[in-house]
Amino acid sequence: MMKILPPLAPPTSTVAPNAISSFPSAISLLLLLLLSLLTAPNPALADRGYPDDVATTDPLRLVRESAPLWLLPTGTCIPTAAVTNGIQNNGTASDLCQLLGSLTTGCPAQAPYYGSYSKSTPFPTYYLLRYCPNVNQIRILYNAYYPKDTSHPHDWEWAVVTFKQNQTAGSDWRWHREKLILQNEGAVTVSDWRDVPEAYAEGDDPHNNSGANGDHPKLYVGKFRHSVHVDPFTFILSKYKCPYNGSPIYGDWDYRQADYYFPAQEWLVDGGSLRKDWTWGEADSPPPAFSSDGKYDLCYLRVDVTS
C-alpha cells in the first residue's frame, strides 16, 4: 500500500537550514514511490510487447497469449472439432433461418446456462502464425469450425491479431499488438488495437477487462451466421430473426451477447494440420486458405489498411 505523506508545514518568512537539507530527501522518497508504482506487477498493463528472441524462439507464446475469448449467445450452433481421428467433420444440414429446425439441430450440446458468462462446452480453435515480410508484421489467425450456420452446412469464422515491431528512435524494439482483423458477413473489418473495447490480461480472470492494455480480445459471435465482432448487439427482434441484408453490413445486425464464454487458449490446434484438399461447401475460409498459396493469403489480408 502506498504510504500517504503528511502535508508540508505552511511556508514562513525564514527557511530553516534543516528544511533545506530535507528537501532532497523528500524528492528522493517521492521518486522511489513513483518507481515502485511503475515497476509493480499490474495485469492491466498487459500489452508489454515481446522481444525479438521470444518472437523467434517461442512464437507459440504469442499464439497462446493473444488467443481470443469467444463470447456466444444462447441458442446458437456452437463450434466443434473440424477433424476427429483424421476424419473430416461432415457438417450438418442448415436450418434456413429456423424453417427446417432450430439453430442447434445437429450441433454439439451446449453446457448448462447459469446466466451471463456461463462457461461453454469446450471446442478447439485452429491457429496459423506467419511472419509477413511484405508488411513487417507477425500475424496470427484464430479460426473456429461450426458444423453449420443457419444457411449452409459447414462454417469457418475467424479473427486475426497482428503484431508490429516498434522501431522508432528510442523505442523498446518489441513486437506489440497493432490490429485486429475480423470476419464479418459481407466484409472484413479492421480495428486498431488501441480501440479494442474489451480484452483481458494474460494470467488474469477472463471476466475482467483491461481494454486495449489487455492481451486476449473478447470477441462476440453472431447467433445465426457467426460473424465476429468486438461488441454485443442485443436488439430484441434480432434475437429471434435472421439478419438480412442491411446497411452497412448485415453481419452487424446478427444478435450477439456474452451468455457463454470459452477461452481459445484452453484448446489450440495447429491449423496447418488440416488437409488442403478438403472442401467445406460454401465455407471457404478454413486455415489452409490463409497459407501463401491459399485463397486468402494471411500476409496480404487487408494490407490496404494494415501496412
C-alpha positions as a Python dict, from the first residue, in 0.01 Angstrom:
ca = {
    (1, 'M'): (0, 0, 0),
    (2, 'M'): (135, 344, -92),
    (3, 'K'): (228, 550, 216),
    (4, 'I'): (47, 884, 243),
    (5, 'L'): (290, 1158, 338),
    (6, 'P'): (181, 1424, 589),
    (7, 'P'): (117, 1771, 447),
    (8, 'L'): (408, 2014, 447),
    (9, 'A'): (403, 2295, 700),
    (10, 'P'): (298, 2631, 557),
    (11, 'P'): (593, 2846, 442),
    (12, 'T'): (732, 3110, 673),
    (13, 'S'): (936, 3421, 605),
    (14, 'T'): (1253, 3243, 705),
    (15, 'V'): (1363, 2896, 594),
    (16, 'A'): (1539, 2680, 848),
    (17, 'P'): (1859, 2504, 736),
    (18, 'N'): (1715, 2158, 818),
    (19, 'A'): (1418, 2224, 589),
    (20, 'I'): (1658, 2289, 303),
    (21, 'S'): (1855, 1975, 376),
    (22, 'S'): (1538, 1762, 398),
    (23, 'F'): (1404, 1879, 59),
    (24, 'P'): (1623, 1643, -149),
    (25, 'S'): (1524, 1356, 81),
    (26, 'A'): (1155, 1424, 20),
    (27, 'I'): (1215, 1432, -356),
    (28, 'S'): (1408, 1105, -336),
    (29, 'L'): (1125, 942, -142),
    (30, 'L'): (867, 1055, -395),
    (31, 'L'): (1081, 927, -681),
    (32, 'L'): (1117, 589, -509),
    (33, 'L'): (741, 569, -460),
    (34, 'L'): (682, 655, -825),
    (35, 'L'): (936, 395, -937),
    (36, 'S'): (771, 128, -723),
    (37, 'L'): (433, 204, -882),
    (38, 'L'): (575, 185, -1232),
    (39, 'T'): (757, -142, -1174),
    (40, 'A'): (498, -323, -964),
    (41, 'P'): (320, -613, -1142),
    (42, 'N'): (-5, -492, -1287),
    (43, 'P'): (-218, -714, -1513),
    (44, 'A'): (-388, -405, -1655),
    (45, 'L'): (-58, -306, -1820),
    (46, 'A'): (-67, -620, -2026),
    (47, 'D'): (40, -543, -2382),
    (48, 'R'): (403, -521, -2283),
    (49, 'G'): (522, -646, -2619),
    (50, 'Y'): (766, -926, -2694),
    (51, 'P'): (1141, -904, -2765),
    (52, 'D'): (1286, -1048, -3083),
    (53, 'D'): (1423, -1357, -2913),
    (54, 'V'): (1077, -1459, -2787),
    (55, 'A'): (917, -1395, -3126),
    (56, 'T'): (1190, -1605, -3289),
    (57, 'T'): (1242, -1891, -3045),
    (58, 'D'): (898, -1922, -2882),
    (59, 'P'): (640, -1789, -3129),
    (60, 'L'): (373, -2014, -2980),
    (61, 'R'): (386, -1796, -2672),
    (62, 'L'): (241, -1517, -2883),
    (63, 'V'): (-27, -1756, -3006),
    (64, 'R'): (-123, -1863, -2653),
    (65, 'E'): (-110, -1516, -2501),
    (66, 'S'): (-319, -1349, -2774),
    (67, 'A'): (-586, -1616, -2817),
    (68, 'P'): (-936, -1462, -2803),
    (69, 'L'): (-1214, -1514, -2557),
    (70, 'W'): (-1509, -1635, -2765),
    (71, 'L'): (-1843, -1497, -2642),
    (72, 'L'): (-2150, -1687, -2760),
    (73, 'P'): (-2525, -1625, -2727),
    (74, 'T'): (-2767, -1888, -2607),
    (75, 'G'): (-2943, -2090, -2874),
    (76, 'T'): (-2668, -2080, -3135),
    (77, 'C'): (-2486, -2367, -3305),
    (78, 'I'): (-2154, -2382, -3122),
    (79, 'P'): (-1812, -2469, -3267),
    (80, 'T'): (-1669, -2819, -3262),
    (81, 'A'): (-1373, -3017, -3396),
    (82, 'A'): (-1324, -2999, -3772),
    (83, 'V'): (-1148, -3333, -3775),
    (84, 'T'): (-1165, -3633, -3542),
    (85, 'N'): (-912, -3919, -3561),
    (86, 'G'): (-807, -3795, -3902),
    (87, 'I'): (-1161, -3792, -4041),
    (88, 'Q'): (-1315, -3469, -4168),
    (89, 'N'): (-1631, -3348, -3999),
    (90, 'N'): (-1923, -3394, -4240),
    (91, 'G'): (-2110, -3093, -4107),
    (92, 'T'): (-2485, -3088, -4067),
    (93, 'A'): (-2780, -2963, -4270),
    (94, 'S'): (-2871, -2595, -4242),
    (95, 'D'): (-3196, -2487, -4080),
    (96, 'L'): (-3262, -2198, -4325),
    (97, 'C'): (-3335, -1938, -4061),
    (98, 'Q'): (-3513, -2196, -3844),
    (99, 'L'): (-3757, -2301, -4115),
    (100, 'L'): (-3617, -2657, -4109),
    (101, 'G'): (-3539, -2685, -3739),
    (102, 'S'): (-3368, -2494, -3463),
    (103, 'L'): (-3025, -2332, -3483),
    (104, 'T'): (-2890, -2602, -3255),
    (105, 'T'): (-3019, -2902, -3453),
    (106, 'G'): (-2725, -3126, -3544),
    (107, 'C'): (-2481, -2923, -3332),
    (108, 'P'): (-2294, -3014, -3011),
    (109, 'A'): (-2488, -2985, -2687),
    (110, 'Q'): (-2415, -2661, -2504),
    (111, 'A'): (-2326, -2660, -2134),
    (112, 'P'): (-2590, -2563, -1876),
    (113, 'Y'): (-2673, -2193, -1866),
    (114, 'Y'): (-2629, -2018, -1532),
    (115, 'G'): (-2656, -1661, -1653),
    (116, 'S'): (-2416, -1426, -1828),
    (117, 'Y'): (-2063, -1565, -1870),
    (118, 'S'): (-2155, -1930, -1827),
    (119, 'K'): (-1867, -2143, -1949),
    (120, 'S'): (-1929, -2306, -2284),
    (121, 'T'): (-1885, -2665, -2386),
    (122, 'P'): (-1516, -2679, -2492),
    (123, 'F'): (-1421, -2656, -2858),
    (124, 'P'): (-1091, -2616, -3048),
    (125, 'T'): (-958, -2301, -3211),
    (126, 'Y'): (-732, -2359, -3510),
    (127, 'Y'): (-440, -2118, -3533),
    (128, 'L'): (-194, -2021, -3804),
    (129, 'L'): (108, -1798, -3736),
    (130, 'R'): (309, -1631, -4011),
    (131, 'Y'): (575, -1365, -4035),
    (132, 'C'): (485, -1133, -4323),
    (133, 'P'): (791, -952, -4461),
    (134, 'N'): (576, -751, -4704),
    (135, 'V'): (434, -554, -4409),
    (136, 'N'): (694, -647, -4142),
    (137, 'Q'): (424, -799, -3923),
    (138, 'I'): (360, -1117, -3732),
    (139, 'R'): (5, -1232, -3798),
    (140, 'I'): (-190, -1495, -3606),
    (141, 'L'): (-512, -1645, -3737),
    (142, 'Y'): (-766, -1789, -3492),
    (143, 'N'): (-1029, -1995, -3673),
    (144, 'A'): (-1334, -2178, -3531),
    (145, 'Y'): (-1529, -2450, -3711),
    (146, 'Y'): (-1908, -2483, -3686),
    (147, 'P'): (-2097, -2779, -3834),
    (148, 'K'): (-2334, -2526, -3995),
    (149, 'D'): (-2455, -2173, -3994),
    (150, 'T'): (-2822, -2102, -4047),
    (151, 'S'): (-2790, -2101, -4427),
    (152, 'H'): (-2544, -2379, -4517),
    (153, 'P'): (-2356, -2683, -4383),
    (154, 'H'): (-2002, -2614, -4252),
    (155, 'D'): (-1890, -2274, -4130),
    (156, 'W'): (-1546, -2127, -4059),
    (157, 'E'): (-1528, -1795, -3874),
    (158, 'W'): (-1209, -1624, -3775),
    (159, 'A'): (-1009, -1339, -3626),
    (160, 'V'): (-652, -1221, -3686),
    (161, 'V'): (-422, -1043, -3440),
    (162, 'T'): (-131, -856, -3598),
    (163, 'F'): (196, -756, -3431),
    (164, 'K'): (431, -482, -3546),
    (165, 'Q'): (779, -410, -3415),
    (166, 'N'): (827, -72, -3254),
    (167, 'Q'): (1128, 64, -3445),
    (168, 'T'): (1109, 436, -3372),
    (169, 'A'): (1410, 612, -3224),
    (170, 'G'): (1444, 540, -2855),
    (171, 'S'): (1173, 272, -2864),
    (172, 'D'): (1175, -70, -2699),
    (173, 'W'): (1204, -259, -3033),
    (174, 'R'): (944, -506, -2911),
    (175, 'W'): (663, -666, -3107),
    (176, 'H'): (333, -511, -2996),
    (177, 'R'): (-26, -594, -3089),
    (178, 'E'): (-132, -348, -3355),
    (179, 'K'): (-452, -454, -3539),
    (180, 'L'): (-748, -685, -3503),
    (181, 'I'): (-892, -818, -3830),
    (182, 'L'): (-1234, -983, -3806),
    (183, 'Q'): (-1453, -1189, -4034),
    (184, 'N'): (-1791, -1022, -4077),
    (185, 'E'): (-2060, -1141, -4313),
    (186, 'G'): (-2007, -940, -4630),
    (187, 'A'): (-1682, -775, -4522),
    (188, 'V'): (-1354, -800, -4334),
    (189, 'T'): (-1336, -537, -4061),
    (190, 'V'): (-1019, -390, -3910),
    (191, 'S'): (-972, -225, -3571),
    (192, 'D'): (-666, -60, -3421),
    (193, 'W'): (-565, -246, -3108),
    (194, 'R'): (-590, 81, -2911),
    (195, 'D'): (-962, 85, -3000),
    (196, 'V'): (-1036, -269, -2879),
    (197, 'P'): (-1302, -218, -2610),
    (198, 'E'): (-1266, -548, -2426),
    (199, 'A'): (-963, -768, -2365),
    (200, 'Y'): (-830, -942, -2057),
    (201, 'A'): (-469, -962, -1949),
    (202, 'E'): (-265, -1282, -1970),
    (203, 'G'): (-298, -1463, -1638),
    (204, 'D'): (-597, -1255, -1534),
    (205, 'D'): (-957, -1366, -1482),
    (206, 'P'): (-1137, -1369, -1822),
    (207, 'H'): (-1427, -1185, -1658),
    (208, 'N'): (-1205, -879, -1615),
    (209, 'N'): (-1141, -617, -1878),
    (210, 'S'): (-816, -429, -1944),
    (211, 'G'): (-932, -285, -2277),
    (212, 'A'): (-652, -204, -2519),
    (213, 'N'): (-399, -285, -2245),
    (214, 'G'): (-516, -646, -2247),
    (215, 'D'): (-379, -948, -2431),
    (216, 'H'): (-681, -1162, -2518),
    (217, 'P'): (-954, -983, -2719),
    (218, 'K'): (-1312, -1058, -2623),
    (219, 'L'): (-1497, -1143, -2944),
    (220, 'Y'): (-1874, -1167, -2979),
    (221, 'V'): (-2013, -1427, -3220),
    (222, 'G'): (-2337, -1372, -3412),
    (223, 'K'): (-2623, -1608, -3326),
    (224, 'F'): (-2736, -1701, -3678),
    (225, 'R'): (-2433, -1657, -3906),
    (226, 'H'): (-2145, -1650, -3654),
    (227, 'S'): (-1986, -1325, -3774),
    (228, 'V'): (-1719, -1197, -3534),
    (229, 'H'): (-1733, -860, -3356),
    (230, 'V'): (-1578, -661, -3072),
    (231, 'D'): (-1916, -559, -2931),
    (232, 'P'): (-2255, -709, -2844),
    (233, 'F'): (-2577, -643, -3034),
    (234, 'T'): (-2892, -712, -2834),
    (235, 'F'): (-3179, -555, -3027),
    (236, 'I'): (-3465, -777, -2915),
    (237, 'L'): (-3600, -865, -3262),
    (238, 'S'): (-3255, -977, -3376),
    (239, 'K'): (-3260, -1246, -3107),
    (240, 'Y'): (-3533, -1435, -3291),
    (241, 'K'): (-3498, -1329, -3653),
    (242, 'C'): (-3231, -1398, -3916),
    (243, 'P'): (-3025, -1093, -4011),
    (244, 'Y'): (-3091, -997, -4373),
    (245, 'N'): (-2900, -754, -4588),
    (246, 'G'): (-2893, -420, -4420),
    (247, 'S'): (-2672, -117, -4407),
    (248, 'P'): (-2382, -122, -4371),
    (249, 'I'): (-2311, -496, -4329),
    (250, 'Y'): (-2575, -750, -4241),
    (251, 'G'): (-2342, -931, -4001),
    (252, 'D'): (-2365, -621, -3784),
    (253, 'W'): (-2733, -698, -3728),
    (254, 'D'): (-2679, -1052, -3602),
    (255, 'Y'): (-2772, -1093, -3235),
    (256, 'R'): (-2474, -1143, -3004),
    (257, 'Q'): (-2430, -1147, -2629),
    (258, 'A'): (-2190, -1279, -2363),
    (259, 'D'): (-2417, -1560, -2247),
    (260, 'Y'): (-2137, -1817, -2278),
    (261, 'Y'): (-1760, -1779, -2290),
    (262, 'F'): (-1471, -2003, -2385),
    (263, 'P'): (-1101, -1907, -2379),
    (264, 'A'): (-942, -2018, -2706),
    (265, 'Q'): (-617, -2052, -2511),
    (266, 'E'): (-755, -2368, -2346),
    (267, 'W'): (-776, -2567, -2672),
    (268, 'L'): (-549, -2458, -2956),
    (269, 'V'): (-484, -2677, -3261),
    (270, 'D'): (-230, -2615, -3537),
    (271, 'G'): (-435, -2515, -3841),
    (272, 'G'): (-157, -2642, -4066),
    (273, 'S'): (-257, -2995, -3968),
    (274, 'L'): (-573, -2975, -4182),
    (275, 'R'): (-551, -3114, -4533),
    (276, 'K'): (-556, -2855, -4808),
    (277, 'D'): (-755, -3077, -5042),
    (278, 'W'): (-1055, -3094, -4809),
    (279, 'T'): (-1351, -2884, -4912),
    (280, 'W'): (-1609, -2733, -4680),
    (281, 'G'): (-1902, -2645, -4903),
    (282, 'E'): (-1972, -2273, -4902),
    (283, 'A'): (-1735, -2221, -4609),
    (284, 'D'): (-1423, -2117, -4798),
    (285, 'S'): (-1201, -1992, -4515),
    (286, 'P'): (-1051, -2293, -4334),
    (287, 'P'): (-695, -2240, -4204),
    (288, 'P'): (-522, -2370, -4521),
    (289, 'A'): (-696, -2090, -4716),
    (290, 'F'): (-468, -1843, -4534),
    (291, 'S'): (-142, -2005, -4642),
    (292, 'S'): (80, -1835, -4901),
    (293, 'D'): (-90, -2026, -5183),
    (294, 'G'): (-439, -2006, -5034),
    (295, 'K'): (-742, -1804, -5137),
    (296, 'Y'): (-692, -1555, -4852),
    (297, 'D'): (-314, -1524, -4813),
    (298, 'L'): (-280, -1413, -4449),
    (299, 'C'): (9, -1179, -4530),
    (300, 'Y'): (-200, -982, -4780),
    (301, 'L'): (-526, -974, -4588),
    (302, 'R'): (-645, -611, -4571),
    (303, 'V'): (-297, -469, -4629),
    (304, 'D'): (-476, -160, -4761),
    (305, 'V'): (-532, -50, -4400),
    (306, 'T'): (-281, -255, -4202),
    (307, 'S'): (55, -177, -4365),
}
